[in-house]
mmCIF file of C-alpha atoms in Angstrom:
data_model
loop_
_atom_site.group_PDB
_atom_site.id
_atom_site.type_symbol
_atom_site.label_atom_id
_atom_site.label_comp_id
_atom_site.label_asym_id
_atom_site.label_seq_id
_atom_site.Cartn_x
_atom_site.Cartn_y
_atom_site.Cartn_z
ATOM 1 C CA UNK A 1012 70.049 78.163 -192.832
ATOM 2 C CA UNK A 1013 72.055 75.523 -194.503
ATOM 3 C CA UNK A 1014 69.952 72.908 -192.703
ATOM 4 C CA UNK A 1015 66.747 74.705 -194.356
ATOM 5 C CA UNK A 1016 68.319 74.698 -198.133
ATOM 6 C CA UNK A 1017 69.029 70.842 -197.604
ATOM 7 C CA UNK A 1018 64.713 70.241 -195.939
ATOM 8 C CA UNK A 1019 64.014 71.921 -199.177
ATOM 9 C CA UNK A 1020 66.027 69.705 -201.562
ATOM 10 C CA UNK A 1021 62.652 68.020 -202.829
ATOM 11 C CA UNK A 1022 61.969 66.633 -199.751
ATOM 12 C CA UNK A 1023 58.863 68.946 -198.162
ATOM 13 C CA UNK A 1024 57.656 72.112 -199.103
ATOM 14 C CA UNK A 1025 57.964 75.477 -197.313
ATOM 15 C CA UNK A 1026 55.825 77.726 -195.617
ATOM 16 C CA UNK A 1027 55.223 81.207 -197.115
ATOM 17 C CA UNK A 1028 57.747 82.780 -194.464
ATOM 18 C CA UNK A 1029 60.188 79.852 -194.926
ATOM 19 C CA UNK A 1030 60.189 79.997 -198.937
ATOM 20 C CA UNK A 1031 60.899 84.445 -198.225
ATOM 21 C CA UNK A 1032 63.812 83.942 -195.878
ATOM 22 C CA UNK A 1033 65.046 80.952 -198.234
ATOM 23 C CA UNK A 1034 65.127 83.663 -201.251
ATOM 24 C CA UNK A 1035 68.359 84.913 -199.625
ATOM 25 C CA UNK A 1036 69.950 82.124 -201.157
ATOM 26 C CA UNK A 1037 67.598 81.362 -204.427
ATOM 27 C CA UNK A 1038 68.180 84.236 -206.289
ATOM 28 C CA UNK A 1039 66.593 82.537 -209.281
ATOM 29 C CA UNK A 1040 63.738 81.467 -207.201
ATOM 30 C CA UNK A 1041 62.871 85.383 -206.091
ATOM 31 C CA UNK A 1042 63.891 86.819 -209.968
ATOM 32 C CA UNK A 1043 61.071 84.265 -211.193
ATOM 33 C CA UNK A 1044 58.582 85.388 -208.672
ATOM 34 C CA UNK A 1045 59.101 88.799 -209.307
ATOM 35 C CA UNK A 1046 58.895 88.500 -213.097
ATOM 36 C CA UNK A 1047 55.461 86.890 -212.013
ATOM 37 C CA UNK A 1048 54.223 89.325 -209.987
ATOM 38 C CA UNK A 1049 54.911 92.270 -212.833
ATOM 39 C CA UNK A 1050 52.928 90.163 -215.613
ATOM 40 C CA UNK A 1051 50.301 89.204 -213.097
ATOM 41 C CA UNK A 1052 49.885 92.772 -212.064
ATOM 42 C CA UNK A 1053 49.842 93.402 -215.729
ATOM 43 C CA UNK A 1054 47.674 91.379 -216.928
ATOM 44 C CA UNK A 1055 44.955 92.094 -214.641
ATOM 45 C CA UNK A 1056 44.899 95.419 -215.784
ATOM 46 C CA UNK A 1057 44.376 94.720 -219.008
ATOM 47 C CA UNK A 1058 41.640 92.152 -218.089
ATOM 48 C CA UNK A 1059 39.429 94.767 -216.140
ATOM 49 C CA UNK A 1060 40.512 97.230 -219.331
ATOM 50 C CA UNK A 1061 38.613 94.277 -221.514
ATOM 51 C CA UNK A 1062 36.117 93.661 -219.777
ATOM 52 C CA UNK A 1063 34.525 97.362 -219.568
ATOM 53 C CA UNK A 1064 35.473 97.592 -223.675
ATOM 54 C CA UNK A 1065 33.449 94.431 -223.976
ATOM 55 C CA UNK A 1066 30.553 95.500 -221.735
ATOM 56 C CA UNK A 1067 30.426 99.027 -223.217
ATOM 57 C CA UNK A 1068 30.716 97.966 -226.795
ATOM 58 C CA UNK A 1069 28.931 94.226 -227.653
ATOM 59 C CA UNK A 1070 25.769 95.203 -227.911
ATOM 60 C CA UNK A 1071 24.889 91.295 -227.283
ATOM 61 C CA UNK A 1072 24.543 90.670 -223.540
ATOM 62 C CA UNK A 1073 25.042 86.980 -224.064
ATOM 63 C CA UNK A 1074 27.586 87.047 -226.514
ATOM 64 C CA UNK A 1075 29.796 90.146 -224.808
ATOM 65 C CA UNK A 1076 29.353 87.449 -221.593
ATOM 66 C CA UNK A 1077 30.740 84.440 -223.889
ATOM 67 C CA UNK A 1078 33.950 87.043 -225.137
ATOM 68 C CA UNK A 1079 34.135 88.046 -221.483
ATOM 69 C CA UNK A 1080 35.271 84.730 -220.016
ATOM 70 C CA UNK A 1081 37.745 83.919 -222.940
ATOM 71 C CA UNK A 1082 39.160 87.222 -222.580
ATOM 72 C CA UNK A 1083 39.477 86.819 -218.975
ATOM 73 C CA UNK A 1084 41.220 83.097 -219.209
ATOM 74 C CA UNK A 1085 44.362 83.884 -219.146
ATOM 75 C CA UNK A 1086 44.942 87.000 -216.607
ATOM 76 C CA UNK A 1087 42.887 84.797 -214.047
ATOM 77 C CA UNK A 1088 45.200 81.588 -215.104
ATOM 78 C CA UNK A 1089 47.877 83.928 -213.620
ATOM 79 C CA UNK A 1090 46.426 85.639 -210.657
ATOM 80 C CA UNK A 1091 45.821 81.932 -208.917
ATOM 81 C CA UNK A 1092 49.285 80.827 -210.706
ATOM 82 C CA UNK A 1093 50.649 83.374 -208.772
ATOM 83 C CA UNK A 1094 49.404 82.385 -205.425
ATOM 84 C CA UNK A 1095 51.056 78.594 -206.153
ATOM 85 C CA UNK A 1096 54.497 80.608 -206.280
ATOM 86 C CA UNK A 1097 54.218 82.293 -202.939
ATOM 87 C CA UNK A 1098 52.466 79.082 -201.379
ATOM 88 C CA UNK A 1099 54.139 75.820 -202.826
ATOM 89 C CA UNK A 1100 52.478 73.932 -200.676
ATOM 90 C CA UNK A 1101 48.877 75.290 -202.280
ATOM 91 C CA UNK A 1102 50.335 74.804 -206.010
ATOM 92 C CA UNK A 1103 48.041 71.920 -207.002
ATOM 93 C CA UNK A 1104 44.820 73.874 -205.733
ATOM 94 C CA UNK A 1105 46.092 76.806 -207.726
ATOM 95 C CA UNK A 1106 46.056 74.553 -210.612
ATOM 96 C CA UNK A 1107 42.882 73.488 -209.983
ATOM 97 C CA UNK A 1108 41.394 76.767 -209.589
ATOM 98 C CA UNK A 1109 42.377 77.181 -213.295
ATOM 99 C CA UNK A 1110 40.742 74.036 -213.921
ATOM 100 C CA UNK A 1111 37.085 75.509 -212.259
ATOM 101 C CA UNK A 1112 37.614 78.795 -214.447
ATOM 102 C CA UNK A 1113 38.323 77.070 -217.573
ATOM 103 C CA UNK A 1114 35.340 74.459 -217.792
ATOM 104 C CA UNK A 1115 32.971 77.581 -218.000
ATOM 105 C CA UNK A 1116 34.757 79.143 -220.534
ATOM 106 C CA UNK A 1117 35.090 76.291 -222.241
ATOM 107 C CA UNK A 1118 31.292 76.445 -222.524
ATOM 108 C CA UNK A 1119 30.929 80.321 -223.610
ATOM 109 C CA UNK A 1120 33.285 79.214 -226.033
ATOM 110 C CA UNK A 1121 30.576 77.024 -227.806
ATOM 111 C CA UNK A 1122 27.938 79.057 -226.715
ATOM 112 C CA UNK A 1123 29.494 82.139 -228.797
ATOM 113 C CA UNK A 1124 30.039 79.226 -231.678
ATOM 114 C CA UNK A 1125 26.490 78.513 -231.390
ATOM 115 C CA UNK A 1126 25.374 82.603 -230.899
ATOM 116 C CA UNK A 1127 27.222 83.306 -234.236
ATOM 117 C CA UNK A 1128 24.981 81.327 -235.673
ATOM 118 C CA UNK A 1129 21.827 82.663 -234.087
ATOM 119 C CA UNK A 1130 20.957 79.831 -232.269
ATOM 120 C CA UNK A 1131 21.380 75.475 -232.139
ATOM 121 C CA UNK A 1132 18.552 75.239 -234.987
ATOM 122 C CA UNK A 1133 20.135 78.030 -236.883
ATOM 123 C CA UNK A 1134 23.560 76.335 -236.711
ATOM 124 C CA UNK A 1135 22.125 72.751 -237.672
ATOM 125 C CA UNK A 1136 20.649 74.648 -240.783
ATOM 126 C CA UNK A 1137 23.291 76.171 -241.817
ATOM 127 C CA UNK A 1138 25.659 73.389 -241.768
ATOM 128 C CA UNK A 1139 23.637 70.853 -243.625
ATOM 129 C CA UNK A 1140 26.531 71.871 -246.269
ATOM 130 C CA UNK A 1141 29.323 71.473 -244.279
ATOM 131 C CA UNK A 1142 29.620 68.083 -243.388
ATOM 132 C CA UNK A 1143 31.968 67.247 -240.089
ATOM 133 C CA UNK A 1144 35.015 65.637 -240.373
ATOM 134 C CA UNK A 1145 36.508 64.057 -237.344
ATOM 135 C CA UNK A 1146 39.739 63.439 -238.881
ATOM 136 C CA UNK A 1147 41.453 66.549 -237.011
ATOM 137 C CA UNK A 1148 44.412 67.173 -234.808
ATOM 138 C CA UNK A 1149 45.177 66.260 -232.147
ATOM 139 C CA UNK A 1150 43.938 62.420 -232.477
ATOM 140 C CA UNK A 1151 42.537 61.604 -235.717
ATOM 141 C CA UNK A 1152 44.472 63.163 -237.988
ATOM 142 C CA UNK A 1153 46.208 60.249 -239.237
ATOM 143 C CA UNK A 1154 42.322 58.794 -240.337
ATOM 144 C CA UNK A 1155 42.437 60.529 -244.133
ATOM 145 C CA UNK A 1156 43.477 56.944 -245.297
ATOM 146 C CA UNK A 1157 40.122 55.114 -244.570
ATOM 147 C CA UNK A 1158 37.160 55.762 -246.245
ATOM 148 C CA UNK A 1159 35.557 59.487 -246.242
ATOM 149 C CA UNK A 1160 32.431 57.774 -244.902
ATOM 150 C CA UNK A 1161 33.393 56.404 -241.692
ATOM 151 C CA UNK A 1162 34.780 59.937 -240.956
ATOM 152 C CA UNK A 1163 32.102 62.313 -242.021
ATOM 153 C CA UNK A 1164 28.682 62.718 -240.924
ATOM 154 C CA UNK A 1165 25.838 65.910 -241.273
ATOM 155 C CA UNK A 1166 25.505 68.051 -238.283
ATOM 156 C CA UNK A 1167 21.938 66.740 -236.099
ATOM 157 C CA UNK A 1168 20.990 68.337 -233.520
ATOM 158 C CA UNK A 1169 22.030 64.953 -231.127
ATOM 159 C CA UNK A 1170 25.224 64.820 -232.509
ATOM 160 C CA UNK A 1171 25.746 68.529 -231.388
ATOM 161 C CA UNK A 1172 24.580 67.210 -228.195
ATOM 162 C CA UNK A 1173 26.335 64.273 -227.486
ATOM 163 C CA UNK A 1174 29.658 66.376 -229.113
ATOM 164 C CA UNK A 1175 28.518 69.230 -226.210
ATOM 165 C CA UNK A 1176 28.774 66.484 -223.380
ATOM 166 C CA UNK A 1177 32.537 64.932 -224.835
ATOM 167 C CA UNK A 1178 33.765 68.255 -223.910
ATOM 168 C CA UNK A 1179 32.444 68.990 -220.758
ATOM 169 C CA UNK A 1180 33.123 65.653 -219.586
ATOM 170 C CA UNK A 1181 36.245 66.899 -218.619
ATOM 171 C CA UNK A 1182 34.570 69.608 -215.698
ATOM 172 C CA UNK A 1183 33.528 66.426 -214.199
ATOM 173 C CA UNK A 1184 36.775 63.893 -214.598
ATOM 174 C CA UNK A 1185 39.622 66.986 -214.479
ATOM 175 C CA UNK A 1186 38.056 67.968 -210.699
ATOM 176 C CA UNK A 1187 38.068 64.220 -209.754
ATOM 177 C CA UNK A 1188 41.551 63.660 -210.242
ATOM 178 C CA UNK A 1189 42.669 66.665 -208.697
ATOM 179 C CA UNK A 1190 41.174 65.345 -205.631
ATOM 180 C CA UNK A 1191 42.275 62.327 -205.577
ATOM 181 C CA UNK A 1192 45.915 63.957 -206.346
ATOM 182 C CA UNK A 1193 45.337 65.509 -202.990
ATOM 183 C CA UNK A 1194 43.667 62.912 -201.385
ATOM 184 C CA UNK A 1195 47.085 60.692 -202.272
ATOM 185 C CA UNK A 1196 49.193 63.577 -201.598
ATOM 186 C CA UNK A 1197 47.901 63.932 -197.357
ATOM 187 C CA UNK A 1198 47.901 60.094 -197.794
ATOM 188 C CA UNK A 1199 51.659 60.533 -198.609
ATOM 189 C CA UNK A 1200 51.169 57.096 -201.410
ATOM 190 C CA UNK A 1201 51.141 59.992 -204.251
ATOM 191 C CA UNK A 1202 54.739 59.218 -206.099
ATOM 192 C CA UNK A 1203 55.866 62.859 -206.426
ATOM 193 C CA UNK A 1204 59.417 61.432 -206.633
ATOM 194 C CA UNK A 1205 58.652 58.942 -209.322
ATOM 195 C CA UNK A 1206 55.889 59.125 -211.949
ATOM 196 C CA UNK A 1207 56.677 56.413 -213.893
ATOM 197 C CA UNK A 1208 56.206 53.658 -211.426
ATOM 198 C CA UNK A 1209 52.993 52.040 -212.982
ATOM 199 C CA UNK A 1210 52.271 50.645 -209.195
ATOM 200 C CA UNK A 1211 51.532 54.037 -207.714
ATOM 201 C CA UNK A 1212 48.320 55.993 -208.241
ATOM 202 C CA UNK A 1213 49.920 59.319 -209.642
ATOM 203 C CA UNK A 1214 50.687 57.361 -213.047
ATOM 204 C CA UNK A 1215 47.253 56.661 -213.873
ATOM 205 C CA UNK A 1216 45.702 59.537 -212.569
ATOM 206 C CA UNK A 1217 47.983 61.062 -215.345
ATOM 207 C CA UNK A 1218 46.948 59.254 -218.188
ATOM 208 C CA UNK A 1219 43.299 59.565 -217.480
ATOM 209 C CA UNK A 1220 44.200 63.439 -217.144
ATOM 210 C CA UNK A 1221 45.776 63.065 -220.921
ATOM 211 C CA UNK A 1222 43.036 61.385 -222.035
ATOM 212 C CA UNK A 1223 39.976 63.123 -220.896
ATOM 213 C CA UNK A 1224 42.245 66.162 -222.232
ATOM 214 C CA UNK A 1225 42.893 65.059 -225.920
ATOM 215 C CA UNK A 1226 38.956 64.369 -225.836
ATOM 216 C CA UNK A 1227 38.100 67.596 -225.178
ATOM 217 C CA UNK A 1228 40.652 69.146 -227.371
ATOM 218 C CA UNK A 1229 39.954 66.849 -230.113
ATOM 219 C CA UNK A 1230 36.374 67.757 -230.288
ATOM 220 C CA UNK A 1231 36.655 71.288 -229.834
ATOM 221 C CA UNK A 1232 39.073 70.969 -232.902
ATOM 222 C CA UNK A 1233 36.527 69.235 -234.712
ATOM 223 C CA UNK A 1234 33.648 71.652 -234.113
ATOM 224 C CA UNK A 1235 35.774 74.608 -235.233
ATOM 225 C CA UNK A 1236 36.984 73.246 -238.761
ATOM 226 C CA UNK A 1237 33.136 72.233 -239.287
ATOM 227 C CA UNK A 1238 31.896 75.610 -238.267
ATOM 228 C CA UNK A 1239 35.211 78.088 -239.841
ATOM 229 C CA UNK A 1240 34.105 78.367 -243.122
ATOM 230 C CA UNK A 1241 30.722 79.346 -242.810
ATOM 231 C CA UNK A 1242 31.283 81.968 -239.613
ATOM 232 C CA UNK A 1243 34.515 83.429 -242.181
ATOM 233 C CA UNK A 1244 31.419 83.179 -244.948
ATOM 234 C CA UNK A 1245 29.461 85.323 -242.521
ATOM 235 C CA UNK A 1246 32.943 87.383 -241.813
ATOM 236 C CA UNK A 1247 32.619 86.251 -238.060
ATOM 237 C CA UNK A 1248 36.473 85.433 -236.549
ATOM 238 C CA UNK A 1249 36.994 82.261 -234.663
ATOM 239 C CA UNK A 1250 40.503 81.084 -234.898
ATOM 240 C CA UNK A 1251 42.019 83.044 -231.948
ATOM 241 C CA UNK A 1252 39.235 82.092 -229.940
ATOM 242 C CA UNK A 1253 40.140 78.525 -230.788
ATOM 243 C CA UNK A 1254 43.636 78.942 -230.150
ATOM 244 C CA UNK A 1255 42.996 80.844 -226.913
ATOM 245 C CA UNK A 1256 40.876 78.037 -225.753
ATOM 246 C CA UNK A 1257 42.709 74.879 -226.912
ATOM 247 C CA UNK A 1258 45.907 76.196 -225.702
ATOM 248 C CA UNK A 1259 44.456 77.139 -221.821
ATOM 249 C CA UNK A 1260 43.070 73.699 -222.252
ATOM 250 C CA UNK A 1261 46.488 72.162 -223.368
ATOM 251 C CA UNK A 1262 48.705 73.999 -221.036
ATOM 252 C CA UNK A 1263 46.337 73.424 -217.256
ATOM 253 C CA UNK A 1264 46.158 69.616 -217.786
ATOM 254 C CA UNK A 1265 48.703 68.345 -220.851
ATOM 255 C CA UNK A 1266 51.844 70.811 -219.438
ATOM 256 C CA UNK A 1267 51.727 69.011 -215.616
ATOM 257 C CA UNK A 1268 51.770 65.606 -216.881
ATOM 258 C CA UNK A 1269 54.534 66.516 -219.667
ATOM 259 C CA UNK A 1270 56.122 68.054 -216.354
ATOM 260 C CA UNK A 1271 55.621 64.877 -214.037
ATOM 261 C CA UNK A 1272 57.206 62.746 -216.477
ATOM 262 C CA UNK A 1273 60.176 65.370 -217.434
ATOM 263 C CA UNK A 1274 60.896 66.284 -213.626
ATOM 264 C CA UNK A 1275 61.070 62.467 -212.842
ATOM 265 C CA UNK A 1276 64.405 62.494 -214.700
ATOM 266 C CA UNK A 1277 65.311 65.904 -213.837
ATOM 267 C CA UNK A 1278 67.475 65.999 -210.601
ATOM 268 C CA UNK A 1279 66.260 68.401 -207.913
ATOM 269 C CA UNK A 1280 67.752 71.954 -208.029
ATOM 270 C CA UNK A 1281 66.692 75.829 -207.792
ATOM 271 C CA UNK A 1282 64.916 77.751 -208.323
ATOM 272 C CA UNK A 1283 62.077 75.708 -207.141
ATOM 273 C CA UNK A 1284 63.732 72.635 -204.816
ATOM 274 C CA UNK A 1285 60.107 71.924 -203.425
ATOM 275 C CA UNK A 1286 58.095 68.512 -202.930
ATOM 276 C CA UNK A 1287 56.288 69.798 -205.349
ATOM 277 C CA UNK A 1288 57.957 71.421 -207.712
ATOM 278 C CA UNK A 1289 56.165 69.775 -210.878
ATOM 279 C CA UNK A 1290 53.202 72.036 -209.693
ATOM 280 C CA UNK A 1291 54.877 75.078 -208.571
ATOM 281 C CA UNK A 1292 56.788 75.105 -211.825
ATOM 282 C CA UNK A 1293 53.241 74.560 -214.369
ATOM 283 C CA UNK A 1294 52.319 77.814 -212.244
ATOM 284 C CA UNK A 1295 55.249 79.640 -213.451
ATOM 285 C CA UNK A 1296 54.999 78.429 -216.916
ATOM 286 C CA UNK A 1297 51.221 79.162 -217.126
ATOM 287 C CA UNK A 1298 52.185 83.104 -216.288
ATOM 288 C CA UNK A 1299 54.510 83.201 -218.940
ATOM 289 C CA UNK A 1300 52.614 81.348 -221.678
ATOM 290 C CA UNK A 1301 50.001 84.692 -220.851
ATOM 291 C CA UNK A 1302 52.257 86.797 -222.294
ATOM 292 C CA UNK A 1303 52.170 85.010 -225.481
ATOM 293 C CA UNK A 1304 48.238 84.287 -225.815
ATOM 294 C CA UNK A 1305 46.390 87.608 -223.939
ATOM 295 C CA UNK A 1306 48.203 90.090 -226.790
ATOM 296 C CA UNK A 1307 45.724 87.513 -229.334
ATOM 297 C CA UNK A 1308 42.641 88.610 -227.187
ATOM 298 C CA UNK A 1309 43.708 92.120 -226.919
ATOM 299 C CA UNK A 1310 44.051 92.604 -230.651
ATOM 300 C CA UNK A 1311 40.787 90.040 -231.413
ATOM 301 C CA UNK A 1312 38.279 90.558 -228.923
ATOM 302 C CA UNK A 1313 38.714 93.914 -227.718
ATOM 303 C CA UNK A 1314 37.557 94.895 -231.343
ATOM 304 C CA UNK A 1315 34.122 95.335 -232.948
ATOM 305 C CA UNK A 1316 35.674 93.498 -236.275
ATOM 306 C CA UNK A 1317 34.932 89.795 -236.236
ATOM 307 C CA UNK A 1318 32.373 90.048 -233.319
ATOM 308 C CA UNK A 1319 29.797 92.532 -234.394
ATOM 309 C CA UNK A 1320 28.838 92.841 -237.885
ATOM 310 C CA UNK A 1321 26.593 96.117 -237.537
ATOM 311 C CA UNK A 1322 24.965 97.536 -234.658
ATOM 312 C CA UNK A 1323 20.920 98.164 -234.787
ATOM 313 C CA UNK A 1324 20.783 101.991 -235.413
ATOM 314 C CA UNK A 1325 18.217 102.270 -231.912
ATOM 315 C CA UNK A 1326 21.502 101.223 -230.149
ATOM 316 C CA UNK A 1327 23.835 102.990 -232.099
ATOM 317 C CA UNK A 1328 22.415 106.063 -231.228
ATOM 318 C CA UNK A 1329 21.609 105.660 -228.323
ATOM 319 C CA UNK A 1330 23.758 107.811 -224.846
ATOM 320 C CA UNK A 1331 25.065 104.480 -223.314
ATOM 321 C CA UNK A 1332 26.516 103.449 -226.190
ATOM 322 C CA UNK A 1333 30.109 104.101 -226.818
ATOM 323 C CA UNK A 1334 30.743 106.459 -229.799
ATOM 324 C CA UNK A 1335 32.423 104.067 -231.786
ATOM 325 C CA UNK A 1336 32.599 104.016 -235.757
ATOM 326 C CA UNK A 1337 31.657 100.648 -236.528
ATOM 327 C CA UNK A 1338 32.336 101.402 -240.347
ATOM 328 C CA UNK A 1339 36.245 102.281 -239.805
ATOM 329 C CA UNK A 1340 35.542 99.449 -237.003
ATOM 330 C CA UNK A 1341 35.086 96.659 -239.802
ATOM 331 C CA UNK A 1342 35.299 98.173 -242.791
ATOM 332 C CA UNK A 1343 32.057 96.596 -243.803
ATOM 333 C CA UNK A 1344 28.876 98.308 -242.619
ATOM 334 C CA UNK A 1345 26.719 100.717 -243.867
ATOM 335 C CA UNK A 1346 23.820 102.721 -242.626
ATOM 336 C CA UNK A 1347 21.216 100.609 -245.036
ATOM 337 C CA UNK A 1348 22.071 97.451 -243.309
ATOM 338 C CA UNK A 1349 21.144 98.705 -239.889
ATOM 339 C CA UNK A 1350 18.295 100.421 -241.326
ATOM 340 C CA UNK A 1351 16.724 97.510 -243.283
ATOM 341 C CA UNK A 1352 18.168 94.263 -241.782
ATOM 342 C CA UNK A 1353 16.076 92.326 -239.384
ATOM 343 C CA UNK A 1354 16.188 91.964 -235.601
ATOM 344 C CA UNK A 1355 15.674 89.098 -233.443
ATOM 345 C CA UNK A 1356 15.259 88.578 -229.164
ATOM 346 C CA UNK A 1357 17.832 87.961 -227.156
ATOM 347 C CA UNK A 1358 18.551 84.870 -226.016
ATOM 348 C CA UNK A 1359 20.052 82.170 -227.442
ATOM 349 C CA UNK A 1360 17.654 80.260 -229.540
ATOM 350 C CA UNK A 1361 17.673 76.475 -229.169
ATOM 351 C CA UNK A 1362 13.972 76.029 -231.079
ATOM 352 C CA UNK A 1363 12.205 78.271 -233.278
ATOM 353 C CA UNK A 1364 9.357 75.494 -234.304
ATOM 354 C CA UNK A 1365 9.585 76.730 -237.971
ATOM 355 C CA UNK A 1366 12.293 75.702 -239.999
ATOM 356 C CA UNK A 1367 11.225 78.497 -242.606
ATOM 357 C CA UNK A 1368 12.644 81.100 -240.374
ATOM 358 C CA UNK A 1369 15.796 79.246 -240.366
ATOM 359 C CA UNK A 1370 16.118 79.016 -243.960
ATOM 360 C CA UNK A 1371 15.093 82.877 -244.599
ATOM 361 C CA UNK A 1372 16.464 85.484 -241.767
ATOM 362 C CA UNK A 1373 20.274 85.615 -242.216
ATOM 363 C CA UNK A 1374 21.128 84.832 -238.176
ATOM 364 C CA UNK A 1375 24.401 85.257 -238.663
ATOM 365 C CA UNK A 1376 24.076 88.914 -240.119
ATOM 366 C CA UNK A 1377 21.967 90.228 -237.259
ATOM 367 C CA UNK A 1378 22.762 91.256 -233.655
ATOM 368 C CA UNK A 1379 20.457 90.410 -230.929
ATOM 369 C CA UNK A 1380 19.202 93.246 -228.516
#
């Protein structure tokens, strides 16, 4: 065996069978597989416990379907995590399966923003008020010394658009560099031992990953301090939504280049001495930063307060409902609202064609059924 502990030292990456019999002598390597295993196991539960509270109880098909994938983030981020433990050699596509799962959610995430609101028209009328500042964290923060001006403009409808697109332009460039990562990888030109040669493809496949990332994360960040105080107005809670979102979006892309740079100094050792231990080891880390994020959806999503301000008194009383008390729920409603407050269609509304029902039905008071 001695001749597999010194193949391992950083040099190739073993099989599932190989990396089992090598655990006889990488104790640390099978305590931190084990430790993922129990939390993976763990948090799955709790997801599928979620997601029937969710169905059962946001009486909103499209926004219990938004909640749904941001509550699910994080115990999917650590079922595929998982699978790049047992199979190093597959810990870059388990990575990028967190990737495919997160651009969606992503989405939902400003679909809910939008839904909150009652729709895009609703939204743009509501913020005429609340002008956007783009001098936020993570990039522009440093901007409050130039002219207010230059950093703040009304909300228009085509600035929510093109604001929508420098988000998701990362589900088109994160995907692309993750194949080309394995494209170079096969190729054997990817510089796994050396990320800081500026000749080698991995470096710049790295900062374009950091870039397209702080994009993302910088508009996000944007779009929430805009929107925050008129959904708290409306007593609608968004910050651990944020948090839950930025941070996925932080830890699948930021945390492996942070890693490619740190392990390039970091001699080779247990518990993971694989080729590509950078990967395998943003797997591990990605199961642990669960524990720290899923208790915030537990405790904010898997509640009617902050997501539903009343429920229409057809669905409250109707069988299929859950027998919930919304009042202890939120400490807010009361059986006049959901007798005299309006109700709209679902769907979310992009266009009304009359800007009077804008200004007059409170969207953000109402639920959709």
């Amino acid at each position: 065996m001695d001749d597999d502990v010194i193949m391992f030292n950083c040099t190739s990456d073993p099989t599932a069978e190989e990396l089992f019999e090598y655990f006889e002598y990488n104790p640390g390597g099978l305590a931190c597989v084990i430790l993922a295993t129990v939390i993976t196991v763990i948090q799955t539960i709790v997801m599928i416990d979620g997601i029937v509270w969710i169905t059962k109880n946001i009486p909103h098909s499209e926004r219990a379907s938004s909640m749904i994938w941001i509550y699910s983030v994080w115990p999917v981020f650590c079922i595929v995590s998982l699978f790049g433990l047992f199979l190093p050699r597959a810990a870059l596509l388990s990575n990028a399966a967190a990737n495919l799962f997160l651009f969606p959610t992503i989405y939902h995430y400003l679909n809910l923003i939008v839904d909150y609101f009652g729709g895009e028209d609703a939204m743009i009328g509501k913020m005429k008020d609340f002008p956007v500042k783009y001098n936020r964290a993570p990039c522009f923060c440093c901007c409050c010394c130039v002219p207010e001006k230059l950093y703040t403009h009304v909300l228009k409808k085509k600035h929510f658009v093109k604001l929508e697109v420098l988000v998701m332009q990362i589900a088109l460039i994160r995907p692309f560099l993750l194949l080309l990562s394995q494209i170079f990888i096969i190729d054997g030109t990817f510089p796994n031992d050396n990320a800081l040669d500026y000749t080698q493809p991995g470096l710049w496949i790295i900062i374009l990953t950091i870039v397209s990332t702080l994009t993302a994360m910088q508009v996000i960040s944007t779009l929430h301090n805009a929107t925050k105080p008129r959904l708290k107005a409306m007593h609608y809670s968004t910050i651990p939504k944020y948090l839950v979102v930025q941070f996925a979006l932080l830890m699948t892309n930021l945390q492996n280049a942070f890693l490619a740079f740190a392990m390039a100094a970091i001699e080779c050792g247990n518990p993971f001495p694989y080729k590509s231990r950078v990967d395998v080891w943003n797997c591990f880390l990605v199961i642990i930063w669960s524990l720290v994020f899923q208790p915030i959806c537990v405790k904010y999503m898997r509640t009617l307060k902050g997501n539903v301000l009343y429920i229409p008194h057809q669905l409250k009383s109707s069988e299929s409902y859950s027998v919930i008390s919304l009042a202890e729920a939120t400490g807010e409603a009361t059986e006049d609202m959901n007798e005299n407050a309006p109700l709209m269609t679902a769907g979310r509304l992009r266009s009304t064609g009359d800007s009077n029902m804008v200004d007059n039905i409170s969207y953000g008071s109402v639920i959709t059924v």
